[in-house]
Coordinates of C-alpha atoms and ligand atoms in Angstrom, one line a residue:
M292 CA -29.6 -3.5 -2.1
N293 CA -28.4 -3.0 -5.9
P294 CA -26.2 -6.4 -6.5
A295 CA -23.7 -4.3 -8.2
Y296 CA -23.1 -2.3 -4.5
Q297 CA -19.6 -2.9 -3.5
E298 CA -18.6 -1.3 -0.1
P299 CA -15.8 1.4 -0.3
W300 CA -12.6 0.1 0.3
Y301 CA -12.2 2.2 3.7
H302 CA -14.6 -0.1 5.3
R303 CA -12.4 -3.2 4.8
A304 CA -8.8 -1.8 4.7
T305 CA -6.3 -1.3 7.5
L306 CA -5.0 2.3 7.1
Y307 CA -1.1 2.5 7.9
H308 CA 0.5 5.6 8.7
I309 CA 3.9 5.8 7.1
Y310 CA 6.3 9.0 8.4
P311 CA 8.1 9.1 5.4
L312 CA 11.6 10.6 7.2
S313 CA 12.0 7.2 9.3
F314 CA 10.3 4.5 7.0
A315 CA 13.3 3.7 5.0
D316 CA 16.1 5.6 3.7
S317 CA 17.1 4.5 0.0
D318 CA 20.1 7.1 -0.6
G319 CA 22.3 7.3 2.9
D320 CA 21.6 10.7 3.4
G321 CA 19.9 9.9 6.7
F322 CA 16.5 10.8 5.9
G323 CA 13.4 8.2 4.6
D324 CA 12.4 9.1 1.3
L325 CA 10.2 7.6 -1.0
K326 CA 12.1 4.9 -3.1
G327 CA 12.8 3.4 0.4
I328 CA 9.2 3.0 0.8
I329 CA 8.6 1.5 -2.8
Q330 CA 11.2 -1.0 -1.6
H331 CA 9.5 -2.1 1.2
L332 CA 5.8 -2.1 0.3
D333 CA 6.1 -5.7 0.3
Y334 CA 6.5 -5.6 3.4
L335 CA 3.1 -4.0 3.5
N336 CA 1.2 -6.0 1.4
D337 CA 2.3 -8.6 -1.4
G338 CA -0.7 -9.9 -2.1
T339 CA 0.1 -13.1 0.5
S340 CA -0.6 -13.8 3.9
E341 CA 3.1 -13.4 4.6
S342 CA 2.6 -9.5 4.5
L343 CA 0.9 -7.4 6.7
G344 CA -1.7 -7.2 4.4
V345 CA -2.7 -3.5 4.8
E346 CA -4.8 -2.1 2.1
A347 CA -4.0 1.7 2.2
I348 CA -1.3 4.1 3.3
W349 CA -1.2 7.1 4.8
L350 CA 2.4 9.4 3.9
S351 CA 2.9 12.4 6.1
P352 CA 3.9 15.5 4.5
V353 CA 6.2 14.7 1.1
Y354 CA 5.9 18.3 -0.2
V355 CA 8.6 20.9 -0.6
S356 CA 9.5 22.6 3.0
P357 CA 12.6 24.0 4.6
M358 CA 11.3 21.7 7.5
A359 CA 10.6 23.8 10.5
D360 CA 8.0 21.7 11.3
W361 CA 9.5 18.4 9.4
G362 CA 6.9 19.0 6.5
Y363 CA 4.5 20.2 8.1
D364 CA 5.5 24.2 6.9
V365 CA 5.0 23.7 2.9
V366 CA 6.3 26.1 0.7
D367 CA 4.9 24.4 -2.4
H368 CA 1.9 22.1 -2.0
T369 CA 2.2 20.4 -5.6
A370 CA 5.9 19.3 -5.7
I371 CA 7.7 17.1 -3.7
D372 CA 10.8 18.0 -1.8
P373 CA 13.9 16.7 -3.1
R374 CA 14.7 15.0 0.2
F375 CA 11.8 12.9 -0.8
G376 CA 13.1 12.1 -4.1
T377 CA 11.0 13.2 -7.3
M378 CA 7.7 13.6 -9.0
A379 CA 8.6 11.1 -10.9
D380 CA 8.9 9.1 -7.8
F381 CA 5.8 9.6 -6.2
E382 CA 4.2 8.8 -9.7
R383 CA 5.9 5.3 -9.5
L384 CA 5.1 4.7 -5.6
L385 CA 1.4 5.3 -6.5
A386 CA 2.0 3.3 -9.4
E387 CA 3.5 0.5 -7.4
V388 CA 0.8 1.2 -4.4
H389 CA -1.9 0.4 -7.0
R390 CA -0.5 -2.4 -8.7
R391 CA -0.9 -4.2 -5.2
G392 CA -4.1 -3.1 -4.5
M393 CA -3.6 -0.8 -2.0
K394 CA -4.6 2.7 -2.0
L395 CA -2.6 5.8 -1.2
L396 CA -3.8 9.0 1.1
L397 CA -1.5 12.4 1.1
D398 CA -1.4 14.6 4.1
Y399 CA -3.3 18.1 3.1
V400 CA -2.1 20.6 5.2
P401 CA -4.3 23.9 4.5
N402 CA -4.3 25.9 8.1
H403 CA -0.9 27.1 7.1
T404 CA 2.2 27.1 5.0
S405 CA 5.7 27.8 5.2
I406 CA 6.8 31.7 6.1
L407 CA 8.9 31.0 2.6
H408 CA 5.7 30.1 0.8
E409 CA 5.3 32.7 -2.1
W410 CA 1.8 33.6 -0.8
F411 CA 2.8 35.0 2.2
E412 CA 6.0 36.6 0.8
E413 CA 3.7 38.5 -1.5
A414 CA 1.1 39.2 1.8
R415 CA 4.0 40.3 3.9
A416 CA 5.4 42.6 0.6
S417 CA 3.2 45.4 1.9
R418 CA -0.2 46.1 3.6
K419 CA -1.6 46.8 0.4
S420 CA -0.8 43.5 -1.6
L421 CA -3.9 41.1 -3.8
K422 CA -2.4 38.7 -1.0
R423 CA -2.3 40.3 2.2
D424 CA -5.9 39.1 3.1
W425 CA -4.6 35.4 2.5
Y426 CA -3.3 35.7 5.9
I427 CA -4.1 36.9 9.6
W428 CA -3.0 40.1 9.9
A429 CA -3.7 42.6 13.0
D430 CA -2.3 45.7 14.5
P431 CA -0.8 45.5 18.0
A432 CA -2.6 46.0 20.8
G433 CA -1.9 50.0 22.7
D434 CA 1.2 48.6 24.7
G435 CA 2.9 47.3 21.0
G436 CA 2.1 43.6 22.0
P437 CA 0.4 40.7 20.3
P438 CA -2.9 41.8 19.4
N439 CA -4.9 39.5 21.5
N440 CA -4.3 36.4 24.2
W441 CA -4.1 33.5 21.3
L442 CA -1.1 31.1 22.0
S443 CA 0.6 29.3 19.6
R444 CA 0.7 24.8 20.3
F445 CA 4.5 25.0 20.0
G446 CA 4.9 27.9 23.1
G447 CA 4.6 31.7 23.1
P448 CA 2.0 33.6 21.4
A449 CA 0.4 32.8 18.4
W450 CA 1.3 36.3 16.9
T451 CA 4.7 37.3 15.2
L452 CA 5.3 41.0 14.6
D453 CA 6.2 41.7 11.1
E454 CA 8.3 44.8 11.4
T455 CA 8.5 45.9 7.7
T456 CA 4.4 46.7 7.8
G457 CA 4.1 47.1 11.5
Q458 CA 1.2 44.1 11.7
Y459 CA 1.2 41.0 13.8
Y460 CA 0.6 37.3 11.5
M461 CA -1.0 35.0 13.2
H462 CA 0.2 31.0 13.8
S463 CA -1.3 28.2 15.8
F464 CA 1.9 26.7 15.4
L465 CA 5.6 27.9 14.8
P466 CA 5.9 31.3 13.7
E467 CA 7.7 29.5 10.2
Q468 CA 3.9 28.6 9.8
P469 CA 1.4 31.5 9.3
D470 CA -2.2 30.8 9.4
L471 CA -4.0 31.1 5.7
N472 CA -7.4 33.3 6.2
W473 CA -9.9 31.0 5.2
R474 CA -12.8 33.6 5.2
N475 CA -10.7 34.8 1.9
P476 CA -12.4 33.5 -1.6
G477 CA -8.7 33.3 -2.8
V478 CA -7.5 30.8 -0.4
R479 CA -10.1 28.4 -0.5
D480 CA -9.9 28.4 -4.4
A481 CA -6.2 27.8 -4.6
M482 CA -5.8 25.3 -1.6
L483 CA -9.4 23.6 -3.1
D484 CA -6.9 23.1 -6.4
V485 CA -4.1 21.5 -4.3
L486 CA -6.9 18.6 -3.7
R487 CA -7.6 18.6 -7.2
F488 CA -4.2 18.4 -8.5
W489 CA -3.4 15.4 -6.3
L490 CA -6.4 13.7 -7.3
D491 CA -5.9 13.7 -10.9
K492 CA -2.8 12.4 -10.2
G493 CA -4.6 9.5 -9.1
V494 CA -4.0 9.6 -5.1
D495 CA -6.9 7.8 -3.2
G496 CA -7.7 10.6 -0.5
F497 CA -6.3 12.8 2.2
R498 CA -5.4 13.1 5.8
T499 CA -6.3 16.5 6.7
D500 CA -3.9 18.3 9.3
A501 CA -5.3 20.8 11.9
V502 CA -8.8 21.1 10.6
Y503 CA -10.5 22.1 14.2
G504 CA -8.3 25.7 14.0
L505 CA -8.7 26.5 10.3
V506 CA -11.6 29.4 10.9
K507 CA -10.9 31.8 13.7
D508 CA -13.1 34.4 15.0
K509 CA -13.9 37.4 13.0
V510 CA -13.0 39.7 15.6
L511 CA -10.5 38.1 17.3
R512 CA -11.3 37.9 20.5
D513 CA -9.5 36.8 23.5
D514 CA -9.5 33.2 24.6
E515 CA -10.9 31.7 27.4
P516 CA -9.1 30.8 30.9
N517 CA -9.2 27.0 30.8
P518 CA -10.6 25.7 34.4
N519 CA -8.3 22.6 33.8
Y520 CA -4.9 24.2 33.5
R521 CA -2.5 23.4 36.2
P522 CA 0.3 26.5 35.9
G523 CA 4.0 24.3 35.6
I524 CA 2.3 21.0 35.0
S525 CA -0.2 21.6 31.9
D526 CA 1.2 22.5 28.8
P527 CA 1.9 26.3 28.8
A528 CA -0.2 26.3 25.5
D529 CA -3.3 24.8 27.4
M530 CA -3.6 28.1 29.1
F531 CA -6.9 29.3 27.3
S532 CA -9.4 27.2 26.2
R533 CA -9.3 28.2 22.5
V534 CA -12.7 28.8 21.7
H535 CA -12.1 31.7 19.5
S536 CA -9.0 30.7 17.9
S537 CA -10.3 27.8 16.8
G538 CA -13.7 25.5 16.3
Q539 CA -15.9 28.1 14.7
Q540 CA -19.1 27.5 13.2
E541 CA -18.1 27.9 9.5
L542 CA -15.6 25.3 9.8
G543 CA -18.4 23.0 8.6
S544 CA -18.8 24.6 5.2
V545 CA -15.0 24.7 4.7
I546 CA -14.3 20.7 5.3
G547 CA -17.8 20.2 3.0
S548 CA -16.0 22.3 0.5
F549 CA -13.6 19.1 0.7
C550 CA -16.1 16.7 0.5
E551 CA -17.7 18.7 -2.2
V552 CA -14.1 18.5 -4.6
L553 CA -13.4 14.6 -3.6
A554 CA -17.1 13.5 -4.8
H555 CA -15.8 14.4 -7.8
K556 CA -13.7 11.2 -8.0
A557 CA -15.2 7.9 -6.5
D558 CA -13.6 5.8 -4.1
T559 CA -11.9 8.5 -2.4
F560 CA -11.5 9.2 1.5
L561 CA -11.0 12.3 4.0
L562 CA -9.4 12.0 7.2
S563 CA -9.8 15.2 9.3
E564 CA -7.2 15.7 12.3
A565 CA -9.5 16.8 15.3
Y566 CA -9.3 16.2 18.6
L567 CA -12.6 15.8 19.7
N568 CA -15.1 13.9 22.2
I569 CA -18.2 12.4 20.7
A570 CA -20.4 15.1 20.4
G571 CA -17.4 17.5 18.7
L572 CA -17.3 14.3 16.3
R573 CA -20.7 13.9 15.3
D574 CA -20.7 18.1 14.2
L575 CA -17.9 17.2 11.9
Y576 CA -19.5 14.3 10.2
Q577 CA -22.6 16.3 9.8
A578 CA -19.9 18.2 7.6
C579 CA -20.1 16.1 4.9
R580 CA -23.9 14.5 5.1
E581 CA -24.5 15.0 1.1
H582 CA -20.8 13.2 0.7
P583 CA -20.4 10.5 3.2
L584 CA -16.8 10.1 2.2
H585 CA -15.6 11.8 5.0
A586 CA -14.2 11.0 8.8
P587 CA -12.8 12.9 11.5
F588 CA -10.4 11.2 13.6
N589 CA -11.3 9.2 16.6
F590 CA -8.5 9.5 19.3
N591 CA -10.4 8.8 22.0
L592 CA -9.2 5.6 22.6
M593 CA -5.4 7.1 23.7
G594 CA -6.7 9.2 26.3
L595 CA -9.3 6.9 28.0
S596 CA -9.2 5.6 31.5
W597 CA -8.0 1.7 31.8
G598 CA -10.4 -0.5 32.3
A599 CA -13.6 -2.7 30.1
H600 CA -15.7 -0.5 31.6
Y601 CA -14.7 2.5 30.1
F602 CA -13.9 1.0 26.6
R603 CA -16.9 -0.7 26.7
S604 CA -19.0 2.3 27.2
F605 CA -16.6 4.9 25.0
I606 CA -17.1 2.3 22.2
D607 CA -21.0 1.9 22.4
E608 CA -21.6 5.9 23.1
Y609 CA -19.8 6.2 20.1
E610 CA -21.3 3.7 17.6
A611 CA -24.8 5.2 18.6
M612 CA -24.2 8.6 17.6
L613 CA -22.7 6.8 14.1
G614 CA -25.3 7.9 11.6
P615 CA -26.3 5.2 8.7
N616 CA -23.6 6.3 6.5
D617 CA -21.1 7.6 8.9
W618 CA -17.8 5.1 9.2
P619 CA -16.1 5.0 12.2
N620 CA -12.5 4.8 13.1
Y621 CA -9.9 4.0 15.7
V622 CA -6.4 5.7 16.1
L623 CA -3.9 4.3 18.9
G624 CA -0.9 6.2 18.0
N625 CA 1.0 8.8 16.1
H626 CA 3.9 11.4 15.0
D627 CA 2.6 13.6 17.8
R628 CA 2.0 11.5 20.7
H629 CA 4.0 9.1 22.6
R630 CA 4.2 5.3 21.3
L631 CA 1.4 3.2 22.5
V632 CA 3.9 0.8 24.2
K633 CA 5.3 4.1 26.2
R634 CA 2.0 5.1 27.5
V635 CA 0.1 1.3 28.2
G636 CA 2.8 -1.3 28.6
P637 CA 3.4 -4.1 25.8
Q638 CA 0.8 -6.7 26.9
R639 CA -2.4 -3.7 26.7
A640 CA -0.9 -2.4 23.7
R641 CA -1.6 -6.0 22.2
L642 CA -4.9 -6.5 23.7
L643 CA -5.5 -2.6 22.4
G644 CA -4.5 -4.0 19.0
M645 CA -6.4 -6.2 18.8
L646 CA -9.2 -4.0 20.3
Q647 CA -8.8 -1.9 17.2
L648 CA -8.5 -4.9 14.5
T649 CA -11.7 -6.1 15.5
L650 CA -14.1 -3.4 16.0
R651 CA -16.3 -1.9 13.3
G652 CA -14.7 0.6 11.6
L653 CA -11.1 2.1 10.1
P654 CA -8.1 0.9 12.1
V655 CA -5.2 3.3 11.9
V656 CA -2.0 1.6 12.2
Y657 CA 1.2 4.0 13.1
Y658 CA 4.4 2.5 11.6
G659 CA 6.0 0.4 14.1
E660 CA 3.1 -0.1 16.4
E661 CA 2.7 -3.6 14.2
L662 CA 6.3 -4.4 16.2
G663 CA 5.4 -3.4 19.5
L664 CA 7.4 -0.4 19.8
S665 CA 8.1 2.0 22.5
D666 CA 9.4 5.4 22.6
T667 CA 12.9 5.8 21.4
H668 CA 15.6 7.4 23.7
V669 CA 16.2 11.0 22.1
N670 CA 19.6 12.8 23.7
K671 CA 19.6 16.2 24.0
N672 CA 21.8 17.2 21.3
Q673 CA 19.9 14.7 18.9
R674 CA 16.7 16.5 19.1
R675 CA 14.7 17.5 16.2
D676 CA 11.2 18.4 16.8
P677 CA 11.1 22.4 17.6
W678 CA 8.4 21.6 19.9
G679 CA 10.5 20.0 22.2
I680 CA 13.2 22.4 22.0
R681 CA 11.3 25.5 22.4
V682 CA 9.1 24.2 25.4
P683 CA 11.5 22.5 27.3
G684 CA 10.8 20.2 30.7
Y685 CA 7.0 19.1 29.7
G686 CA 8.0 15.9 27.6
L687 CA 6.4 17.3 24.7
G688 CA 9.0 16.6 22.0
R689 CA 7.5 13.9 19.4
D690 CA 11.1 12.9 18.1
V691 CA 10.7 9.9 20.8
A692 CA 7.8 8.9 18.4
R693 CA 9.5 9.3 15.0
G694 CA 12.9 7.0 15.4
P695 CA 13.9 5.1 12.3
M696 CA 11.8 1.8 11.2
P697 CA 13.8 -1.2 12.5
W698 CA 13.9 -3.8 9.5
N699 CA 16.6 -5.8 10.6
S700 CA 19.4 -6.8 13.3
D701 CA 22.0 -4.8 11.8
I702 CA 23.4 -2.0 13.4
D703 CA 21.5 0.3 11.1
A704 CA 18.4 -1.6 11.6
G705 CA 18.2 -1.9 7.8
F706 CA 17.2 1.8 7.6
T707 CA 20.2 3.2 6.2
T708 CA 23.5 3.2 5.1
G709 CA 24.4 6.4 6.0
V710 CA 23.8 8.2 9.6
P711 CA 20.3 8.0 10.5
W712 CA 18.2 11.7 11.7
L713 CA 17.3 10.4 14.6
P714 CA 19.0 7.5 16.9
I715 CA 18.3 3.9 16.1
A716 CA 16.2 2.2 18.9
S717 CA 17.9 0.5 21.8
T718 CA 15.2 -2.5 20.8
A719 CA 16.0 -2.7 17.2
A720 CA 18.3 -5.7 17.3
H721 CA 15.4 -8.0 18.5
L722 CA 12.6 -6.0 18.0
N723 CA 12.5 -5.7 14.2
V724 CA 10.6 -7.0 11.1
E725 CA 12.8 -9.7 10.4
Q726 CA 13.3 -11.0 13.9
E727 CA 9.4 -10.6 14.3
S728 CA 8.6 -12.6 11.2
R729 CA 10.1 -15.9 12.6
Q730 CA 8.6 -15.6 16.0
P731 CA 5.3 -17.0 15.7
S732 CA 3.6 -15.1 18.8
S733 CA 5.6 -11.7 17.9
S734 CA 3.5 -8.3 17.7
L735 CA 4.1 -8.3 14.4
N736 CA 2.4 -11.7 13.5
L737 CA -0.8 -10.8 15.9
Y738 CA -0.9 -7.7 14.0
R739 CA -0.6 -9.7 10.6
H740 CA -2.9 -12.7 11.3
L741 CA -5.8 -10.2 12.4
I742 CA -5.2 -7.5 9.2
H743 CA -5.9 -10.3 7.5
L744 CA -8.8 -12.4 9.3
R745 CA -10.5 -8.9 8.9
T746 CA -9.9 -8.3 5.4
Q747 CA -11.1 -11.7 4.5
S748 CA -14.3 -11.8 7.0
P749 CA -17.5 -10.2 6.5
A750 CA -18.1 -9.8 9.9
L751 CA -15.0 -8.0 11.1
T752 CA -15.6 -5.5 7.9
E753 CA -19.3 -4.8 7.3
G754 CA -20.6 -6.7 10.3
D755 CA -22.7 -5.2 13.0
Y756 CA -21.1 -4.3 16.5
R757 CA -23.1 -5.3 19.7
S758 CA -21.5 -5.3 23.3
L759 CA -22.2 -7.9 25.7
Q760 CA -22.6 -7.5 29.3
L761 CA -20.4 -10.8 30.7
D762 CA -20.2 -12.4 34.1
N763 CA -16.8 -10.4 34.7
P764 CA -16.7 -6.9 34.9
Y765 CA -12.7 -6.8 34.0
V766 CA -13.5 -8.6 31.1
Y767 CA -15.0 -6.4 27.4
G768 CA -16.9 -8.4 24.9
Y769 CA -18.8 -8.1 22.0
I770 CA -20.3 -10.0 18.7
R771 CA -19.4 -9.0 15.2
E772 CA -22.1 -10.3 13.0
T773 CA -23.4 -10.2 9.6
E774 CA -26.2 -12.7 8.5
L775 CA -23.5 -15.3 7.5
Q776 CA -20.7 -15.1 9.6
R777 CA -19.9 -14.2 13.7
F778 CA -17.4 -13.9 15.9
L779 CA -16.9 -13.0 20.0
V780 CA -14.0 -11.4 21.0
I781 CA -13.3 -11.1 24.7
L782 CA -10.7 -8.7 26.3
N783 CA -9.4 -9.0 29.7
F784 CA -8.3 -5.8 31.4
D785 CA -7.1 -7.0 34.3
N786 CA -3.8 -8.0 35.0
H787 CA -4.9 -11.3 36.4
H788 CA -6.4 -14.2 35.4
A789 CA -10.5 -13.6 34.2
V790 CA -13.0 -16.6 34.0
V791 CA -16.0 -16.0 31.8
T792 CA -19.0 -17.9 30.9
L793 CA -19.9 -17.6 27.3
K794 CA -23.7 -18.4 26.1
G795 CA -24.7 -19.9 23.5
K796 CA -23.0 -22.1 21.1
V797 CA -19.0 -20.9 21.2
G798 CA -17.1 -22.5 18.1
A799 CA -13.6 -22.3 17.5
W800 CA -10.9 -20.0 19.0
V801 CA -9.5 -18.3 16.0
A802 CA -7.2 -15.6 17.3
G803 CA -6.0 -14.3 20.3
T804 CA -3.4 -12.1 21.9
E805 CA -1.2 -14.7 23.5
V806 CA -2.2 -17.4 20.7
V807 CA -2.1 -15.9 17.5
D808 CA -4.0 -18.0 15.2
G809 CA -6.0 -19.4 18.4
D810 CA -6.1 -22.9 18.9
G811 CA -9.1 -23.7 16.9
Q812 CA -10.7 -25.7 19.7
E813 CA -14.5 -25.1 21.3
P814 CA -14.0 -24.0 24.9
L815 CA -15.5 -26.7 27.3
D816 CA -19.1 -25.9 28.5
G817 CA -18.6 -22.4 27.5
L818 CA -16.2 -21.5 30.1
V819 CA -13.3 -19.8 29.3
E820 CA -9.9 -18.8 31.1
L821 CA -8.4 -15.7 30.1
G822 CA -4.6 -14.7 31.5
P823 CA -3.5 -11.2 32.1
Y824 CA -4.7 -8.6 29.3
E825 CA -5.3 -11.9 27.5
G826 CA -8.1 -10.9 24.6
R827 CA -9.1 -13.9 22.4
M828 CA -11.8 -14.3 19.3
Y829 CA -14.0 -17.1 18.8
E830 CA -16.2 -18.1 15.8
L831 CA -19.9 -18.5 17.0
I832 CA -22.1 -20.9 15.7
R833 CA -25.7 -19.7 14.4
G834 CA -28.6 -20.6 16.8
G835 CA -26.4 -19.3 19.6
K836 CA -26.7 -15.7 21.1
Ligands
NOJ1068 C1 -0.5 18.1 13.1 C2 0.4 17.5 12.8 O1 -0.2 16.1 13.3 C3 1.9 17.6 13.3 O2 2.7 17.0 13.2 C4 2.0 19.3 12.9 O3 3.5 19.5 13.9 C5 1.0 20.2 13.3 N1 -0.3 19.7 13.1 C6 1.3 21.6 12.6 O4 1.2 21.4 11.4
MG1069 MG1 16.8 9.7 2.3

């Protein structure tokens, strides 16, 4: 290998996902903003082991938006919404992020724009408009209803009638978010320019929103009935399998075009949002084989059945699917899902945190996950998320996972001096940055310790992954190793004590979910007793196996 070759930053980094509306409010309007983020960058990485130690940040959208979907409805892709600050604030944020040795990724929203975007205003003005074909239009069905059975993810049909021109326009999400037509070359050019604009500004990559639905069936065929759909129980938007309204073959070339743009700038990275199984992920990796700077998010850990066996077999299979240049990643939560602790409970959450931070691949940590936050209670009259409001009764509202970041034990959690846009969690008095920093075994210190170990240990960043057949079926174990360094991770998926016998020469206990720093001791006779949901990492001494 070329001695000058350096691993790309995303092989080392932990990616921290900030939902800007809820991270820190600097001007007292109750909404988080860019200056608020700047004020807290030292928390993320101040160059010492006192800080969390993440090396990359992804921001949910900060572009000009009427906020129908809280920023995922973009009016101007290359300007900052005043609610978040100014372009000068953004440039300062970027400089401050870089000064701390971190990378900054933006959220790229190519599937749709806001209904107020000038492209859509031009498109809807007349059937003859030059931009008409930039969006997806169709005549009403025979009965005057929507052109086909496609459903919006956020309730109701994916079509809204435009009275003036007598045609329906298509929207995968809200009626306020018309879908762009990626079969139109003008759309492609304009949207690729958006990538270029931010790359020129200095950003290091993008998380790409709603990728899977970018290209739709050309002749708008109906979606097919979903055999797993349970009326009254399933999300009504899942009544049909989206075989024609999403996932078209042409998608590969669109993602490929993103990669081509990014390939012009060194050290950039692209993550695509698509909820796919291993076979689906493989196809998306293929899209950028020429420029391996792209990975589809791996959301699968969020949906696995609980058990050492399920996790081991999924991760083994995922690892086996990856090509030599494909970089894995693991996500445990985001702004669209209930928080990790809500889904699995606090102990299992710590175990999964340890799993994520010791596997091979980019760990993506959603703000507050490191604090062990659960969902926030949000009353009916406090709701903000249009999805939960439009489709009540199914637990779909996402506000619960988007609460203000708790910085300290003050009444407003140090988030704002005004009225927070979403309520402060009732747990904020004890689960917050200031308190947890002082408690050696807090969730924050667990994350901090593991993130630092990770960045400093070649075995955890570039090292191979190999799972082990242990003598206890409740314990998932694996080795991470380079030629010079070896670690063994053992995770007890059971809520009882578990004993495992480790083979070979096992060295010091260096990290764990209970004793965060480990105790530095070697296990006696290779025997380790793990408490319920306990995880540990040991150094392995070479010559053992
Ligand atoms: C996925 C985003 O994560 C979600 O928050 C948003 O509502 C939809 N895409 C539409 O942009
Ligand atoms: Mg503000």
